[in-house]
Coordinates of C-alpha atoms in Angstrom, one line a residue:
X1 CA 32.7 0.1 11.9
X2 CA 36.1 0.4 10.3
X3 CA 37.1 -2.8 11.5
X4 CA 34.4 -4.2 9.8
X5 CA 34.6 -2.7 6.5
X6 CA 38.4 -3.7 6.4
X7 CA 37.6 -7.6 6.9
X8 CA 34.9 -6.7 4.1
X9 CA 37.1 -5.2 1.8
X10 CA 39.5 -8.3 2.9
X11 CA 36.9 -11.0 1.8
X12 CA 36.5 -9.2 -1.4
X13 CA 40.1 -9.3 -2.6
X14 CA 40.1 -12.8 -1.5
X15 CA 37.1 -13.9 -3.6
X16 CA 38.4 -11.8 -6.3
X17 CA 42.0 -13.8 -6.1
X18 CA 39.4 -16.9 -6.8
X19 CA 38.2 -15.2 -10.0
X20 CA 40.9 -13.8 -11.3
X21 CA 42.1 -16.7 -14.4
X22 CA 38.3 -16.8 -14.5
X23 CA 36.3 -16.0 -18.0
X24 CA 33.2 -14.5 -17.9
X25 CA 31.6 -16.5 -20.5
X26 CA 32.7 -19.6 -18.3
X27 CA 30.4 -17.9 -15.5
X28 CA 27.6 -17.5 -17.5
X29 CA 25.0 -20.2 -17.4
X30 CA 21.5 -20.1 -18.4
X31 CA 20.2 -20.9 -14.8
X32 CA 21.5 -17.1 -14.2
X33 CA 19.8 -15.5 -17.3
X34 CA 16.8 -15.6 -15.1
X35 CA 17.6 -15.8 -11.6
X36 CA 20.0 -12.7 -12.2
X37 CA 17.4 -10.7 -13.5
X38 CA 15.6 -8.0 -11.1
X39 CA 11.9 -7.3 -12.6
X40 CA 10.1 -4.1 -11.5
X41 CA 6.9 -2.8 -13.9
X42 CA 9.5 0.8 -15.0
X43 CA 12.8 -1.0 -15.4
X44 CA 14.3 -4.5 -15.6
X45 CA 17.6 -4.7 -14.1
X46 CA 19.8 -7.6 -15.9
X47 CA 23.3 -8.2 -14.3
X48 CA 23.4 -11.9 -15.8
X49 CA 27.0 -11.2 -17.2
X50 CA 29.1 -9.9 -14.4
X51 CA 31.7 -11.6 -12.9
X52 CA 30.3 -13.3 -10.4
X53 CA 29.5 -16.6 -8.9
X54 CA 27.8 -17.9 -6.4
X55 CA 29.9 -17.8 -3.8
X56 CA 30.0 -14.0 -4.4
X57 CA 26.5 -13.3 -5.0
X58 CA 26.2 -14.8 -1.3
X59 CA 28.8 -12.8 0.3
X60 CA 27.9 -9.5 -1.5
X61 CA 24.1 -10.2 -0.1
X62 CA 25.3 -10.2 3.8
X63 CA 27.4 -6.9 3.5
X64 CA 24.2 -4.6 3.7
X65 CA 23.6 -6.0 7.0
X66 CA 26.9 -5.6 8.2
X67 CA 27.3 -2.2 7.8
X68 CA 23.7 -1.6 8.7
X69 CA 22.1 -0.3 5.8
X70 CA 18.7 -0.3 7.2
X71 CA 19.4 2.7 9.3
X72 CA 21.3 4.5 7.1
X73 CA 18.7 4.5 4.5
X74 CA 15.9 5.5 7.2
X75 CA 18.2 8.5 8.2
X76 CA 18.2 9.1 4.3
X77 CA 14.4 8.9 3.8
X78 CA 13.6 10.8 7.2
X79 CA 16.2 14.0 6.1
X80 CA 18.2 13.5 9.1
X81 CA 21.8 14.7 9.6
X82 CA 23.9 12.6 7.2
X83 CA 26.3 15.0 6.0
X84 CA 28.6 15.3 8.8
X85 CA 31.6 17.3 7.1
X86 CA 29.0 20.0 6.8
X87 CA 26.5 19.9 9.6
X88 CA 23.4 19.1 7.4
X89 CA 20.6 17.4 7.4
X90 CA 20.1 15.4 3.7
X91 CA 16.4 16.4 1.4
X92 CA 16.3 15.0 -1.5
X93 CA 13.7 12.3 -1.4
X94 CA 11.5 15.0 0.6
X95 CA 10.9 16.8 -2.5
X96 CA 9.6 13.7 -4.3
X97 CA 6.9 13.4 -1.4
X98 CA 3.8 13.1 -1.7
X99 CA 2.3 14.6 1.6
X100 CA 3.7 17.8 3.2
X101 CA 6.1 17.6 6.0
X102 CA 5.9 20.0 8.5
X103 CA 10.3 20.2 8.9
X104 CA 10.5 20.5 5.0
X105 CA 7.4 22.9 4.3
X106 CA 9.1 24.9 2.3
X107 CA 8.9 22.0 -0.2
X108 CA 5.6 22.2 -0.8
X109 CA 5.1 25.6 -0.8
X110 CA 7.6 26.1 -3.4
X111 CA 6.1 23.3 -5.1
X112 CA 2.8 25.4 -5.9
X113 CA 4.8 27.9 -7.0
X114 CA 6.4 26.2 -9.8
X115 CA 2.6 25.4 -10.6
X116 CA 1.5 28.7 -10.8
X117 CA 4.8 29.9 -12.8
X118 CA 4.2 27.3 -15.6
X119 CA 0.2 28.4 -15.8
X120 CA 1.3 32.1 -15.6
X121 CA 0.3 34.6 -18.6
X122 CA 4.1 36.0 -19.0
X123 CA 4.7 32.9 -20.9
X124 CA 2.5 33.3 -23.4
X125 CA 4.2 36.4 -24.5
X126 CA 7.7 35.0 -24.0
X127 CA 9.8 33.2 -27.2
X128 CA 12.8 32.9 -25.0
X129 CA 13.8 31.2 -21.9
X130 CA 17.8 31.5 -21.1
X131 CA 18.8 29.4 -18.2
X132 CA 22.4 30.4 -16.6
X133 CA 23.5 27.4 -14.5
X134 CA 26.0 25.5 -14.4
X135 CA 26.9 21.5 -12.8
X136 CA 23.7 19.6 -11.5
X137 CA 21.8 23.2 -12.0
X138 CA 22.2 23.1 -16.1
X139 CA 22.7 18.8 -16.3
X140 CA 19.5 17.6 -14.9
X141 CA 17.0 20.3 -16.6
X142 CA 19.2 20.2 -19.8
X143 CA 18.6 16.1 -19.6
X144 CA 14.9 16.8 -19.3
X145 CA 14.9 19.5 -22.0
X146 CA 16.4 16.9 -24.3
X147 CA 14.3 13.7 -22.7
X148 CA 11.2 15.4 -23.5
X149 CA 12.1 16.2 -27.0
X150 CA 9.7 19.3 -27.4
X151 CA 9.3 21.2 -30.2
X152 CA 7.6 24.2 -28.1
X153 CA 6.5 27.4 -28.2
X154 CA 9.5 28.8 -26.4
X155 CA 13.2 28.1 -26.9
X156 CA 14.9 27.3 -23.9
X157 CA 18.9 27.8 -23.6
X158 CA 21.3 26.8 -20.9
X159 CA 24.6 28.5 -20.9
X160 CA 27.5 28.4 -18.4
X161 CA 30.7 29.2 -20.0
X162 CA 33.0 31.1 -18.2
X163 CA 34.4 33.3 -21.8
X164 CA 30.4 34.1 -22.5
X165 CA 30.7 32.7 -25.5
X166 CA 27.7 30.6 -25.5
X167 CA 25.5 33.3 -24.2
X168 CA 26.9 35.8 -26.6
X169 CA 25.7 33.5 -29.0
X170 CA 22.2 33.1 -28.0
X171 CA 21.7 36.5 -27.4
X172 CA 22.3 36.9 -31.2
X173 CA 19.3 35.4 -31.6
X174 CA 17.0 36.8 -29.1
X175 CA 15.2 40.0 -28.3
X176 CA 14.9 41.4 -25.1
X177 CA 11.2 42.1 -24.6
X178 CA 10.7 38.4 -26.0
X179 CA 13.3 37.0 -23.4
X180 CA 13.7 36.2 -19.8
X181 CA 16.7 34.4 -17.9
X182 CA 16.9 32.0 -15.2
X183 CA 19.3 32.1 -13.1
X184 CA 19.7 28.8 -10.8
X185 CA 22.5 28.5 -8.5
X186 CA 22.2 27.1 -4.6
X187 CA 24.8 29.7 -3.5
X188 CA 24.4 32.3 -6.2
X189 CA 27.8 33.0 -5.5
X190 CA 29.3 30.7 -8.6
X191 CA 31.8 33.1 -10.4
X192 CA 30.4 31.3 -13.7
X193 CA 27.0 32.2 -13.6
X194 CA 27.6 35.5 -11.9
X195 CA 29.5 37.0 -14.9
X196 CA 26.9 35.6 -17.1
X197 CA 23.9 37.2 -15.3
X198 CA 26.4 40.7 -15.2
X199 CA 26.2 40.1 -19.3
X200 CA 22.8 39.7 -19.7
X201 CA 22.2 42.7 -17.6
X202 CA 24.2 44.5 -20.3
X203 CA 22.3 42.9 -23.0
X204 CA 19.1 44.0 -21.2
X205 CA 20.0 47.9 -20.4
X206 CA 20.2 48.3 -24.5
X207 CA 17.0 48.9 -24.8
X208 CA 15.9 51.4 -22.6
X209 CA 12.1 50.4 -22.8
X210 CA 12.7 47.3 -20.9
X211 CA 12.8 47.4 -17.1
X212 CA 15.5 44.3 -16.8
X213 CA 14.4 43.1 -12.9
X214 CA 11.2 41.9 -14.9
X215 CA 13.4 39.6 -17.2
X216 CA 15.0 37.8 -14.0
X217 CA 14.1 35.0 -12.4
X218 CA 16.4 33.4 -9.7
X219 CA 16.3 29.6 -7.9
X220 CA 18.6 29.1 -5.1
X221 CA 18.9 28.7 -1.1
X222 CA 20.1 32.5 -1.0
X223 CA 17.4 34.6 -1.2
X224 CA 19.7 37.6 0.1
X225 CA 21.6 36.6 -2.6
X226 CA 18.8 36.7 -4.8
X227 CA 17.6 40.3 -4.2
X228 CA 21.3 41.8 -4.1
X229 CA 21.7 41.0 -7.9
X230 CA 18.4 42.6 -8.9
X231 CA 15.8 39.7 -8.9
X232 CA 12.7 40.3 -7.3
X233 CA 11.0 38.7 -4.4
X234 CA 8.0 37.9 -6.9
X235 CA 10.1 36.2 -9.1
X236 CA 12.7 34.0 -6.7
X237 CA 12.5 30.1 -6.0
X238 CA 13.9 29.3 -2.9
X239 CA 15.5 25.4 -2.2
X240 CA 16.6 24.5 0.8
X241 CA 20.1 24.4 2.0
X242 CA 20.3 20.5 2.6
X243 CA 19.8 19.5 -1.4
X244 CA 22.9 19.4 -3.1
X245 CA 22.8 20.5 -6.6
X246 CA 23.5 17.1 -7.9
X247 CA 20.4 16.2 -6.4
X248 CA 18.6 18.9 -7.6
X249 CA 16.7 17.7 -10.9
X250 CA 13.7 17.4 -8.3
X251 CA 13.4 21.1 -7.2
X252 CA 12.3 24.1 -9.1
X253 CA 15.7 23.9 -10.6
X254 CA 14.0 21.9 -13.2
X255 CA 11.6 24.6 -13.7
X256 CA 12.9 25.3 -17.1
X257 CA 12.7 21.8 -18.2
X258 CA 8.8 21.9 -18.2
X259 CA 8.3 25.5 -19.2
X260 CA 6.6 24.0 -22.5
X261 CA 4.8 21.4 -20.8
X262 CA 3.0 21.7 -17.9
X263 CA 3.1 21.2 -14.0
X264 CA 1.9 17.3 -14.2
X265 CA 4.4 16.1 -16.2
X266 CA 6.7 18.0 -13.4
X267 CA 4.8 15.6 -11.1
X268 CA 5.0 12.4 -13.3
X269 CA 8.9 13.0 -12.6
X270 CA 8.6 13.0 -8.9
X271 CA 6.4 10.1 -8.7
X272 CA 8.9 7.5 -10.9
X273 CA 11.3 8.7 -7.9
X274 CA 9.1 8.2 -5.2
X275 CA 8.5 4.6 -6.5
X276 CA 12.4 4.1 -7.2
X277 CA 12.7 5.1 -3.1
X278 CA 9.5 2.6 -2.4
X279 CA 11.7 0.0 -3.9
X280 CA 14.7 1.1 -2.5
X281 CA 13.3 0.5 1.3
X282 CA 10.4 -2.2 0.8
X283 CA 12.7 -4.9 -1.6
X284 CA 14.5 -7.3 -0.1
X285 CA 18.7 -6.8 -0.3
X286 CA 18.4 -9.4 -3.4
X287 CA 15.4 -8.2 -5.1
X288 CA 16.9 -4.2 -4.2
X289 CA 18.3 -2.4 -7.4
X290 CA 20.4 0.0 -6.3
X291 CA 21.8 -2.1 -3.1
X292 CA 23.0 -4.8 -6.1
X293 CA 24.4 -2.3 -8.5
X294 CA 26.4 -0.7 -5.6
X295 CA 27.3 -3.9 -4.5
X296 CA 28.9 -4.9 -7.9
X297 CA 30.2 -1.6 -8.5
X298 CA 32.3 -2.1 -5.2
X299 CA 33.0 -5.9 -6.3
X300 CA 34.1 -4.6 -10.0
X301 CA 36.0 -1.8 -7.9
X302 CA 38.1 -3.4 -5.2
X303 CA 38.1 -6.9 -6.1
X304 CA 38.6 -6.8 -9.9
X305 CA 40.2 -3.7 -9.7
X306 CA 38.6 -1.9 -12.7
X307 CA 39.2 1.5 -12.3
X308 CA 36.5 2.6 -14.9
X309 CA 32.7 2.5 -15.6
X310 CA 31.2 2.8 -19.1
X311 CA 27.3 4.1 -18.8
X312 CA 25.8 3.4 -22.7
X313 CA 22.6 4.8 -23.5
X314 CA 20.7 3.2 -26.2
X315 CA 17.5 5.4 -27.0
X316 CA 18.6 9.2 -27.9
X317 CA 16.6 10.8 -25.8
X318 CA 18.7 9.6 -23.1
X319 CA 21.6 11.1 -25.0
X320 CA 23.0 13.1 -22.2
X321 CA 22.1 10.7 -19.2
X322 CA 25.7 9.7 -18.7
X323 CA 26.7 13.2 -18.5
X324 CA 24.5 13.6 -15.6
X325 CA 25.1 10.3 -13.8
X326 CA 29.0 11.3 -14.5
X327 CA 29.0 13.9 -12.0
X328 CA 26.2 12.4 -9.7
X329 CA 28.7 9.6 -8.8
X330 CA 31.8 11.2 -9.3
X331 CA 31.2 14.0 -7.0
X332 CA 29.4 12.2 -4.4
X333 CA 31.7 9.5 -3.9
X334 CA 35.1 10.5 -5.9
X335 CA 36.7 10.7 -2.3
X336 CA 39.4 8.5 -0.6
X337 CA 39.2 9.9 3.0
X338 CA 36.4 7.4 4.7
X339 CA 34.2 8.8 8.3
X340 CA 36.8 8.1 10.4
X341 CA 39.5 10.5 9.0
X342 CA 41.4 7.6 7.5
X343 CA 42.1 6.5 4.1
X344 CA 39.2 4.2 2.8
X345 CA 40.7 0.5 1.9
X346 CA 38.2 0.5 -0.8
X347 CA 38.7 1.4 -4.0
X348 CA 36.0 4.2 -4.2
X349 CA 34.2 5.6 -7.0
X350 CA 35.3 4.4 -10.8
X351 CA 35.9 7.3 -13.7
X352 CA 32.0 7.4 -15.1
X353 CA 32.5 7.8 -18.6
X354 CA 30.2 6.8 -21.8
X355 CA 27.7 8.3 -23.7
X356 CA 25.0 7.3 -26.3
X357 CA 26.2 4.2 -27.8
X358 CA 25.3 4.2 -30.9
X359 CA 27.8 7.0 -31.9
X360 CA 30.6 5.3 -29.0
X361 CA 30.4 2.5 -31.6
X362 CA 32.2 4.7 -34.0
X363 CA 34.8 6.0 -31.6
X364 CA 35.4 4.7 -28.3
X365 CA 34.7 1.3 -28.3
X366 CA 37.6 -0.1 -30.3
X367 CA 39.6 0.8 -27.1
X368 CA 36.8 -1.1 -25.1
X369 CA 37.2 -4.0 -26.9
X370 CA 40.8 -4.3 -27.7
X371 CA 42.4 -2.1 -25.1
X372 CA 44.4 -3.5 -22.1
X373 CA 42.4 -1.7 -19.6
X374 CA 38.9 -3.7 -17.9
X375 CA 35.5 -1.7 -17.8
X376 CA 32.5 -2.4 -16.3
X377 CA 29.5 -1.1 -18.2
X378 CA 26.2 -0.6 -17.7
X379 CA 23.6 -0.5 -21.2
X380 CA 20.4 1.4 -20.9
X381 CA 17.9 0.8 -23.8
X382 CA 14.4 0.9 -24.1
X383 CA 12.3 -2.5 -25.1
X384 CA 8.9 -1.4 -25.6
X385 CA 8.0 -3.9 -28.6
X386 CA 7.9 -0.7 -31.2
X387 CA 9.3 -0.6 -34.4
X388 CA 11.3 2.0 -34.1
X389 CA 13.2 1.0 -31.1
X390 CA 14.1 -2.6 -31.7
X391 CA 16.9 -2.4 -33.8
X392 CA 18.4 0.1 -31.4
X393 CA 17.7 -2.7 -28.6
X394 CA 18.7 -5.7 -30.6
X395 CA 22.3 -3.6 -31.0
X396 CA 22.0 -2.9 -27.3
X397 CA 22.7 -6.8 -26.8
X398 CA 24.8 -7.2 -29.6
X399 CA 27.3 -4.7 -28.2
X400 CA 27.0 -6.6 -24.7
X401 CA 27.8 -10.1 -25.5
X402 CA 30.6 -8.5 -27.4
X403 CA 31.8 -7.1 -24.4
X404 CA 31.3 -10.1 -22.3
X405 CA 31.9 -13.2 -24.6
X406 CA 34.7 -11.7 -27.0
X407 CA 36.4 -14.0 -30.0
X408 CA 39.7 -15.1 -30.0
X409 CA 40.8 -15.5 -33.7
X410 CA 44.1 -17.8 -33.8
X411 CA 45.1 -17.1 -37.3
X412 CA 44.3 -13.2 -36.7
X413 CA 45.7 -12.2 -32.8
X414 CA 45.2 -9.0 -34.5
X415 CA 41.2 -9.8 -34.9
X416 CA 41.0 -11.1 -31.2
X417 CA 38.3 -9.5 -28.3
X418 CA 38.9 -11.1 -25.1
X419 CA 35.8 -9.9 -23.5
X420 CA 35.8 -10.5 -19.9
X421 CA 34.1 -6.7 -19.1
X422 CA 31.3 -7.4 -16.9
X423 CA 28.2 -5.9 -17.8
X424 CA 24.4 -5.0 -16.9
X425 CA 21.7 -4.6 -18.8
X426 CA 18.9 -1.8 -17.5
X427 CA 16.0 -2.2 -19.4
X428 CA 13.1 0.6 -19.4
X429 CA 10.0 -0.6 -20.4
X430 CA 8.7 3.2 -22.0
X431 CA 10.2 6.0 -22.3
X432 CA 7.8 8.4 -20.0
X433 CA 9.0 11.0 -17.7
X434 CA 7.9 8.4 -14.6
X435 CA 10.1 6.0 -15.8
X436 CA 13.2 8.3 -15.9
X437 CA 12.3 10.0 -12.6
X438 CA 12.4 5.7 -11.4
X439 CA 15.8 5.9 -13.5
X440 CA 17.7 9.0 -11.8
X441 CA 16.3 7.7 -8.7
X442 CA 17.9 4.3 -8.4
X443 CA 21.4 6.1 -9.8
X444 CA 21.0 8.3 -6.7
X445 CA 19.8 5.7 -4.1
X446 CA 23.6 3.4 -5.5
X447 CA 24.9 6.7 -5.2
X448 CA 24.5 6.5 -1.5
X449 CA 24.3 2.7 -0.9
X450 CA 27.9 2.5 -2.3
X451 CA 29.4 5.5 -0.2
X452 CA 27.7 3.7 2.5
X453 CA 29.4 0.4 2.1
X454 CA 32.9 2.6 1.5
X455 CA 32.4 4.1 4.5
X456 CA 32.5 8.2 2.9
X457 CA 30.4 11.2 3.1
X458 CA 28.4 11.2 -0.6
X459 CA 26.9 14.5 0.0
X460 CA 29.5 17.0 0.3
X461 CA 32.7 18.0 -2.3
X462 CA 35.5 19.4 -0.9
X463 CA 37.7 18.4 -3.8
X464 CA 36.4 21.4 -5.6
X465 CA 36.5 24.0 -3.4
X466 CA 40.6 24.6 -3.9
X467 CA 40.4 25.1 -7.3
X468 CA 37.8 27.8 -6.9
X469 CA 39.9 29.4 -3.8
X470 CA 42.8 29.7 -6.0
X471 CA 41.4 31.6 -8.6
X472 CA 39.9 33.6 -6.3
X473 CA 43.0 34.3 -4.4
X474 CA 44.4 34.9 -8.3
X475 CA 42.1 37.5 -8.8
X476 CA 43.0 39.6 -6.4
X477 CA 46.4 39.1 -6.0
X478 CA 48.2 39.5 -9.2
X479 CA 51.6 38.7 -8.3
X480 CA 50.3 35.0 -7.0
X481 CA 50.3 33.4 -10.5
X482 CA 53.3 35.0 -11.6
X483 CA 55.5 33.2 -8.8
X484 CA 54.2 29.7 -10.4
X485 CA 54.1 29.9 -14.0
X486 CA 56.4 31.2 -16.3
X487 CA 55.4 34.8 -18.0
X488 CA 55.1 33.1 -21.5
X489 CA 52.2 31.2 -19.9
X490 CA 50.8 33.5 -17.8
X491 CA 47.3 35.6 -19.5
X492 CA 48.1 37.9 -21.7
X493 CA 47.1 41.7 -20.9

């Protein structure tokens, strides 16, 4: 297989060379306007001004077959083993299934108890819900939190930082019988969220009418864990092992996303993803979503070599979504040593930057557009038809053809765009919790397809593990950081 993907990646630099004094505005045609458009009833996928042509489009449409993509997305959908660094068997679409599966019972099981937590009594007493999480724990039910835009009841709080700043700060403003905390971490062993619950704890035992173990919920795949900090059997969720927390969002790690809800807009996420995966293995490689945006992303990657990828949201409740699909591709395929122990010839994942684009406008996108470095970019905006959303959208395209087309000015250089970043368009059609669950879905399903084509493991991260060993190692041994930093640097005592 790595001969293959080294003629692949040879092809590619070759039909890149062909491009290369190429405009995009010189590719753009409007016979593509249409037939580069991907319609689906959620989300219309528009990658009419990338820089392509035809001779690519037919290329990039046999390299799923090559590598045999059919089988690695039925290993994906079955929850075989496809995490080979690590032994384990991959579940994330299980949790988005409908019917129970006898290997991944646990699912469903767990799944009724997230329904019976949100109908429970305790919340109708409770003002205060304090998550501690941190990575894909805290950024897909803090994206939901936000998505939803509720004005609730109960004031939900995520907080992570490592100083306890941000939870000194909310405790400021809570009372402890009016407050409980949930702590959601797949090891619950993350220093972060450790020394956070070990504050909280603090903050608890000051009143000496509350009994603190009835303030504590825990989510994670250590339920020894679990217990040894103090959290009760009644109150743990338990996740499996095999979901990674960047694939989490779908688990009872969203629990406190829906808190002010209820459990079937909980399910109305779940079934935009399980539509998302119905596309991903029923559509045909050309008509396929994620296979194309992987399939440009490694184009824009290895052929164009553009070393970045701008994510632009255009509706604010989609705010943080960049944030989140940051560290979904980053850590899943932010790696450069391929199955076979080698060094991938790919260029693998781009930096996964952006934001909400309406304020990048102000900021960042002077460097996009006059800058000497290429970015590809995808927009996200909602066209719906309503008022309120159209200007939003009609700046959406503005800011794309921008992008794409530039303007030279020759009695200005100074005034000159050049353009040339390819871009695509996804277009939701409402803004409903089943089309964002469609949404995360496809981002996780290119996630995959692209690691696929590069030949790496997407679902484990041993980039971050050394950091983490080191300050462990710090911790206990004093003398370690003095031997590599000067004293002036070193912390102060």
């Amino acid at each position: 297989m790595s001969d293959i993907r080294k003629k692949i990646c040879n092809e590619l630099l070759l039909l890149g060379k062909g491009l290369e004094n190429t405009h995009l505005s010189e590719l753009h045609t409007e016979r593509y306007q249409e037939k580069r458009i991907i319609k689906n009833s959620l989300l219309n996928f528009d990658y009419s001004k990338q820089r392509i042509d035809e001779k690519v489009v037919d290329y990039l449409l046999k390299i799923p077959d090559l590598i045999n993509l059919k089988d690695s997305l039925q290993a994906l959908f079955d929850g075989n083993i496809i995490n080979p660094s690590e032994g384990r068997t991959v579940s994330h679409t299980i949790y988005r299934d409908k019917n129970s599966n006898e290997r991944f019972k646990i699912i469903f099981s767990e799944r009724e108890k997230i329904k019976s937590f949100l109908e429970k009594n305790i919340l109708k007493t409770i003002k205060n819900v304090i998550c501690l999480s941190i990575g894909g724990s805290r950024l897909g039910p803090e994206l939901l939190s936000e998505f939803q835009s509720l004005d609730g009841p109960i004031n939900i709080f995520f907080c992570s930082s490592f100083d306890l700043l941000e939870l000194c700060d909310v405790l400021r403003e809570c009372n402890q019988n009016e407050t409980i905390i949930i702590v959601s971490s797949k090891s619950f062993e993350t220093s972060e969220i450790l020394k956070n619950l070990d504050h909280a704890k603090s903050w608890f035992s000051q009143d000496p009418d509350i009994e603190c173990n009835d303030h504590l919920y825990g989510i994670s795949a250590n339920t020894s864990a679990m217990t040894a900090h103090g959290i009760k059997d009644s109150n743990q969720f338990q996740i499996l092992d095999s979901l990674g927390g960047r694939f989490s969002i779908w688990s009872s790690i969203s629990l406190p996303a829906f808190i002010n809800t209820n459990f079937n807009s909980y399910l109305d996420l779940l079934e935009g993803a399980r539509l998302a995966d119905e596309h991903t293995r029923k559509a045909s490689w050309e008509s396929n979503i994620p296979v194309v945006m992987a399939l440009l992303s490694v184009w824009n990657a290895s052929s164009l070599n553009i070393n970045n990828h701008g994510i632009f949201t255009y509706n604010f409740r989609l705010r943080s979504l960049t944030k989140y699909i940051a560290q979904l591709s980053m850590e899943s395929n932010g790696k450069s040593i391929n199955f076979d122990s080698q060094e991938s010839v790919f260029c693998t994942s781009p930096l996964i930057w952006g934001g909400y684009g309406i304020e990048l406008q102000h900021s960042k996108f002077q460097w996009l557009m006059q800058g000497k470095t290429a970015t590809s970019c995808d927009f996200i905006g909602l066209n719906n038809g309503k008022e309120e959303t159209v200007d939003s959208y009609e700046m959406l395209l503005s800011q794309v053809l921008a992008m794409t087309y530039g303007k030279e000015d020759k009695e200005c250089p100074y005034k000159t765009i050049k353009g040339n970043n390819p871009c695509s368009i996804l277009q939701l059609n409402s803004i409903d919790l089943k089309s964002l669950g469609f949404l995360l879905a496809i981002y996780e399903h290119k996630a995959f397809i692209e690691a696929s084509i590069l030949g790496i493991d997407p679902f484990d991260q041993w980039g971050v593990q050394l950091g983490k060993s080191i300050a462990l190692k710090s911790k206990h041994d004093k003398e370690f950081l003095n031997e590599k930093f000067s004293k002036s640097i070193l912390p102060k005592s």
